CSV table of C-alpha atoms in Angstrom, one decimal:
chain,number,residue,atom,x,y,z
T,32,GLN,CA,8.5,-0.6,-20.6
T,33,PRO,CA,8.4,-4.6,-21.4
T,34,GLN,CA,5.3,-5.7,-22.0
T,35,LEU,CA,4.1,-8.9,-19.7
T,36,GLN,CA,2.1,-11.6,-21.0
T,37,GLU,CA,0.4,-14.7,-19.4
T,38,SER,CA,0.3,-18.2,-20.4
T,39,GLY,CA,-1.4,-21.6,-19.6
T,40,PRO,CA,-4.0,-24.0,-19.0
T,41,GLY,CA,-7.7,-22.0,-18.8
T,42,LEU,CA,-8.8,-25.5,-16.9
T,43,VAL,CA,-6.9,-27.2,-14.2
T,44,LYS,CA,-8.7,-30.6,-12.3
T,45,PRO,CA,-8.5,-30.2,-8.5
T,46,SER,CA,-5.5,-31.7,-6.7
T,47,GLU,CA,-3.5,-31.4,-9.8
T,48,THR,CA,-0.8,-29.1,-10.7
T,49,LEU,CA,-1.4,-25.1,-11.9
T,50,SER,CA,1.0,-24.8,-14.1
T,51,LEU,CA,1.4,-20.4,-16.0
T,52,THR,CA,4.4,-18.8,-17.9
T,53,CYS,CA,4.9,-15.0,-18.6
T,54,SER,CA,6.5,-13.9,-21.3
T,55,VAL,CA,8.3,-10.9,-21.5
T,56,SER,CA,9.0,-9.0,-24.4
T,57,GLY,CA,10.7,-5.4,-24.9
T,58,GLY,CA,13.4,-6.1,-22.4
T,59,SER,CA,15.3,-9.1,-21.2
T,60,ILE,CA,14.5,-10.1,-18.2
T,61,SER,CA,17.9,-10.5,-16.8
T,62,SER,CA,19.2,-7.4,-17.6
T,63,SER,CA,18.7,-5.3,-14.5
T,64,SER,CA,17.3,-5.2,-10.9
T,65,TYR,CA,14.0,-6.3,-11.0
T,66,TYR,CA,12.0,-9.0,-9.4
T,67,TRP,CA,9.2,-10.9,-11.1
T,68,GLY,CA,6.1,-11.5,-9.1
T,69,TRP,CA,2.5,-13.3,-9.6
T,70,ILE,CA,-0.9,-11.7,-7.9
T,71,ARG,CA,-4.1,-13.8,-8.5
T,72,GLN,CA,-7.7,-12.4,-7.8
T,73,PRO,CA,-10.4,-15.2,-6.9
T,74,PRO,CA,-13.7,-14.0,-8.6
T,75,GLY,CA,-14.9,-10.4,-6.8
T,76,LYS,CA,-12.3,-10.6,-4.6
T,77,GLY,CA,-9.5,-8.8,-3.6
T,78,LEU,CA,-5.8,-9.2,-4.8
T,79,GLU,CA,-3.4,-11.6,-3.0
T,80,TRP,CA,0.7,-11.9,-3.6
T,81,ILE,CA,1.5,-15.4,-4.3
T,82,GLY,CA,5.3,-14.9,-4.8
T,83,SER,CA,8.0,-13.6,-7.1
T,84,ILE,CA,11.3,-14.6,-8.0
T,85,PHE,CA,15.0,-12.7,-9.2
T,86,HIS,CA,16.4,-13.7,-12.5
T,87,ARG,CA,19.0,-15.7,-10.6
T,88,GLY,CA,16.7,-17.8,-8.8
T,89,SER,CA,16.0,-16.8,-5.6
T,90,THR,CA,12.7,-16.5,-4.5
T,91,ASP,CA,10.2,-15.0,-2.0
T,92,TYR,CA,6.7,-16.9,-1.6
T,93,ASN,CA,3.5,-15.9,-0.1
T,94,PRO,CA,3.8,-18.3,3.8
T,95,SER,CA,0.1,-19.3,3.7
T,96,LEU,CA,0.9,-20.9,0.0
T,97,LYS,CA,4.8,-21.5,0.2
T,98,SER,CA,4.2,-25.6,0.7
T,99,ARG,CA,2.4,-25.5,-2.7
T,100,VAL,CA,3.8,-22.8,-4.4
T,101,SER,CA,7.0,-23.2,-7.0
T,102,MET,CA,8.5,-20.6,-9.2
T,103,SER,CA,11.5,-20.8,-11.6
T,104,VAL,CA,12.6,-18.3,-14.8
T,105,ASP,CA,14.2,-19.3,-17.9
T,106,THR,CA,16.4,-16.4,-19.1
T,107,SER,CA,17.0,-17.7,-22.5
T,108,LYS,CA,13.4,-17.2,-23.0
T,109,ASN,CA,12.8,-13.9,-21.2
T,110,GLN,CA,9.9,-15.9,-19.3
T,111,PHE,CA,9.6,-17.1,-15.7
T,112,SER,CA,6.8,-19.9,-14.1
T,113,LEU,CA,4.3,-20.3,-11.9
T,114,LYS,CA,3.8,-24.3,-10.4
T,115,LEU,CA,0.8,-24.6,-7.7
T,116,SER,CA,0.7,-27.7,-6.5
T,117,SER,CA,-2.9,-29.8,-4.9
T,118,VAL,CA,-5.1,-27.3,-6.5
T,119,THR,CA,-8.4,-26.7,-5.1
T,120,ALA,CA,-11.6,-24.6,-6.1
T,121,ALA,CA,-10.1,-21.7,-3.9
T,122,ASP,CA,-7.6,-21.0,-6.4
T,123,THR,CA,-9.9,-20.6,-8.9
T,124,ALA,CA,-8.5,-17.2,-9.9
T,125,VAL,CA,-7.2,-14.4,-12.5
T,126,TYR,CA,-3.4,-15.2,-12.7
T,127,TYR,CA,-1.2,-11.9,-12.9
T,128,CYS,CA,2.1,-11.7,-13.6
T,129,ALA,CA,3.7,-8.4,-12.8
T,130,ARG,CA,7.3,-6.7,-12.4
T,131,HIS,CA,8.9,-5.1,-9.3
T,132,GLY,CA,11.9,-3.5,-7.9
T,133,GLY,CA,14.7,-5.0,-5.1
T,134,GLY,CA,13.8,-3.7,-1.7
T,135,ALA,CA,10.6,-2.6,0.4
T,136,THR,CA,10.6,0.8,-0.5
T,137,THR,CA,9.5,-0.6,-4.8
T,138,GLU,CA,6.1,-1.0,-6.3
T,139,PHE,CA,4.9,-3.6,-9.0
T,140,ASP,CA,5.0,-1.6,-12.3
T,141,ASN,CA,4.3,-3.3,-14.9
T,142,TRP,CA,1.3,-5.8,-15.1
T,143,GLY,CA,0.2,-8.8,-17.3
T,144,GLN,CA,-3.6,-8.6,-18.3
T,145,GLY,CA,-4.1,-12.0,-16.3
T,146,THR,CA,-5.2,-15.1,-17.5
T,147,GLN,CA,-8.3,-17.1,-16.0
T,148,VAL,CA,-7.7,-20.3,-14.4
T,149,ILE,CA,-10.4,-22.4,-12.7
T,150,VAL,CA,-10.3,-25.4,-11.2
T,151,SER,CA,-12.8,-27.8,-11.7
T,152,SER,CA,-13.3,-31.9,-12.2
S,198,GLN,CA,-9.2,-10.8,5.7
S,199,SER,CA,-7.0,-8.6,4.3
S,200,VAL,CA,-3.9,-7.4,6.1
S,201,LEU,CA,-4.2,-4.0,5.2
S,202,THR,CA,-7.6,-2.5,5.9
S,203,GLN,CA,-10.0,-0.8,3.5
S,204,PRO,CA,-13.2,0.5,3.1
S,205,PRO,CA,-15.2,-1.6,0.7
S,206,SER,CA,-17.0,1.2,-1.1
S,207,VAL,CA,-16.9,4.8,-1.1
S,208,SER,CA,-19.0,7.2,-3.4
S,209,GLU,CA,-18.9,11.3,-4.0
S,210,ALA,CA,-20.9,13.4,-7.4
S,211,PRO,CA,-18.8,14.2,-10.4
S,212,ARG,CA,-16.6,16.8,-9.4
S,213,GLN,CA,-16.5,16.1,-6.0
S,214,ARG,CA,-13.0,15.0,-3.5
S,215,VAL,CA,-13.2,11.9,-2.4
S,216,THR,CA,-10.3,10.3,0.1
S,217,ILE,CA,-9.4,6.5,0.7
S,218,SER,CA,-8.1,4.7,3.6
S,219,CYS,CA,-5.6,2.3,4.1
S,220,SER,CA,-5.0,1.1,7.7
S,221,GLY,CA,-2.0,-1.4,8.6
S,222,SER,CA,0.7,-2.0,11.1
S,223,SER,CA,4.3,-1.1,11.4
S,224,SER,CA,5.6,-4.3,10.3
S,225,ASN,CA,3.9,-2.9,6.8
S,226,ILE,CA,2.9,0.7,6.5
S,227,GLY,CA,4.3,1.9,9.6
S,228,ASN,CA,7.7,1.0,8.4
S,229,ASN,CA,7.6,0.8,4.3
S,230,ALA,CA,6.3,2.3,1.3
S,231,VAL,CA,2.5,2.5,0.3
S,232,ASN,CA,1.3,1.7,-3.1
S,233,TRP,CA,-2.0,2.3,-4.5
S,234,TYR,CA,-3.5,0.2,-7.5
S,235,GLN,CA,-6.2,1.2,-9.3
S,236,GLN,CA,-8.0,-1.2,-11.3
S,237,LEU,CA,-10.7,-1.1,-14.1
S,238,PRO,CA,-13.5,-3.5,-14.6
S,239,GLY,CA,-12.4,-6.1,-16.3
S,240,LYS,CA,-8.5,-4.9,-16.7
S,241,ALA,CA,-5.5,-5.7,-15.0
S,242,PRO,CA,-4.2,-3.1,-12.0
S,243,LYS,CA,-2.2,-0.4,-12.7
S,244,LEU,CA,0.5,1.6,-10.2
S,245,LEU,CA,-1.5,4.9,-9.6
S,246,ILE,CA,0.9,6.1,-6.7
S,247,TYR,CA,4.0,4.9,-5.4
S,248,TYR,CA,6.4,5.5,-2.4
S,249,ASN,CA,3.3,7.0,-0.7
S,250,ASP,CA,2.9,9.7,-2.8
S,251,LEU,CA,4.4,9.4,-5.9
S,252,LEU,CA,2.6,10.0,-9.5
S,253,PRO,CA,4.3,7.6,-12.3
S,254,SER,CA,3.9,9.1,-15.5
S,255,GLY,CA,1.3,9.6,-17.2
S,256,VAL,CA,-1.4,9.5,-13.8
S,257,SER,CA,-3.3,12.6,-13.6
S,258,ASP,CA,-2.3,15.0,-10.6
S,259,ARG,CA,-5.9,14.7,-10.0
S,260,PHE,CA,-4.8,11.6,-7.8
S,261,SER,CA,-2.7,12.1,-4.9
S,262,GLY,CA,-1.6,9.8,-1.8
S,263,SER,CA,0.0,10.2,1.9
S,264,LYS,CA,0.6,8.5,4.7
S,265,SER,CA,1.3,9.0,8.4
S,266,GLY,CA,2.5,6.3,11.1
S,267,THR,CA,0.5,3.1,10.3
S,268,SER,CA,-2.1,4.6,8.1
S,269,ALA,CA,-2.3,6.0,4.3
S,270,SER,CA,-5.2,7.4,1.7
S,271,LEU,CA,-5.5,7.9,-1.6
S,272,ALA,CA,-7.8,11.0,-2.8
S,273,ILE,CA,-9.1,11.8,-5.7
S,274,SER,CA,-10.0,15.6,-6.3
S,275,GLY,CA,-12.2,16.3,-9.3
S,276,LEU,CA,-14.2,13.6,-9.6
S,277,GLN,CA,-14.9,11.6,-13.1
S,278,SER,CA,-17.1,9.0,-14.3
S,279,GLU,CA,-14.0,7.4,-15.9
S,280,ASP,CA,-12.3,7.1,-11.8
S,281,GLU,CA,-15.3,4.6,-11.0
S,282,ALA,CA,-12.9,1.3,-10.4
S,283,ASP,CA,-11.9,-0.6,-7.4
S,284,TYR,CA,-8.5,1.0,-5.8
S,285,TYR,CA,-5.7,-1.0,-3.7
S,286,CYS,CA,-3.2,-0.3,-1.3
S,287,ALA,CA,-0.3,-2.3,-0.9
S,288,ALA,CA,3.3,-2.6,0.8
S,289,TRP,CA,5.8,-4.6,1.9
S,290,ASP,CA,5.4,-6.6,5.0
S,291,ASP,CA,8.0,-7.2,7.2
S,292,SER,CA,6.8,-10.2,9.4
S,293,LEU,CA,5.7,-12.3,6.4
S,294,ASN,CA,8.5,-11.0,4.3
S,295,GLY,CA,6.2,-10.4,1.6
S,296,TRP,CA,3.4,-8.2,-0.3
S,297,VAL,CA,0.1,-7.7,1.3
S,298,PHE,CA,-2.9,-5.5,-0.3
S,299,GLY,CA,-5.8,-4.1,1.1
S,300,GLY,CA,-9.4,-5.6,0.2
S,301,GLY,CA,-10.0,-3.0,-2.3
S,302,THR,CA,-12.5,0.1,-2.1
S,303,LYS,CA,-14.8,-0.1,-5.3
S,304,LEU,CA,-15.3,4.0,-5.5
S,305,THR,CA,-18.7,4.7,-7.3
S,306,VAL,CA,-19.0,7.8,-9.0
S,307,LEU,CA,-22.6,9.0,-8.5
């Protein structure tokens, strides 16, 4: 299985845009039928799916975040990215990237280690 | 408030069996597969059960999953201290057109 690694600023100011990248190694992001997703976990709380992207660019976003979320994929770098705009303290969380198959009968079978993002001035 | 409902915590003695429930609706568990994830303290979630009752390679057969209607369960037998973790159920939701998770259940091995 490929390895996933999140990267990006650990501190973001309120009202600014959070930007994270997930680098995939040990496998091509575009060589299979997998989707690539972002999940977050606020401190002491549960998991929340943010959205997913296919290597051809199609996306699904959590309706509760859709107005602020943008995802993209860079097949040349074997990376995919997350942008979350107009952040507030409520966006403070550990952000995970993960892989899942297409369709409703699949699962997140491969996760990155997560990256902590704090929203604070 | 999570779309899928789990008990916040469960506890049981070593070598015993425990079950964790996950309740949803017709738009998620009732119509789609349920997956379970184990999150050890300070670690990323790990796939534990997929497609309701299947074990990924390398996962102990002490773990088992089941689904009936709009509910699912995770059972862990022969409890060990290393099983202390948070457990999450998840499924695709046809109404939301996205993945939904349970709020998580913290397992304590007494």
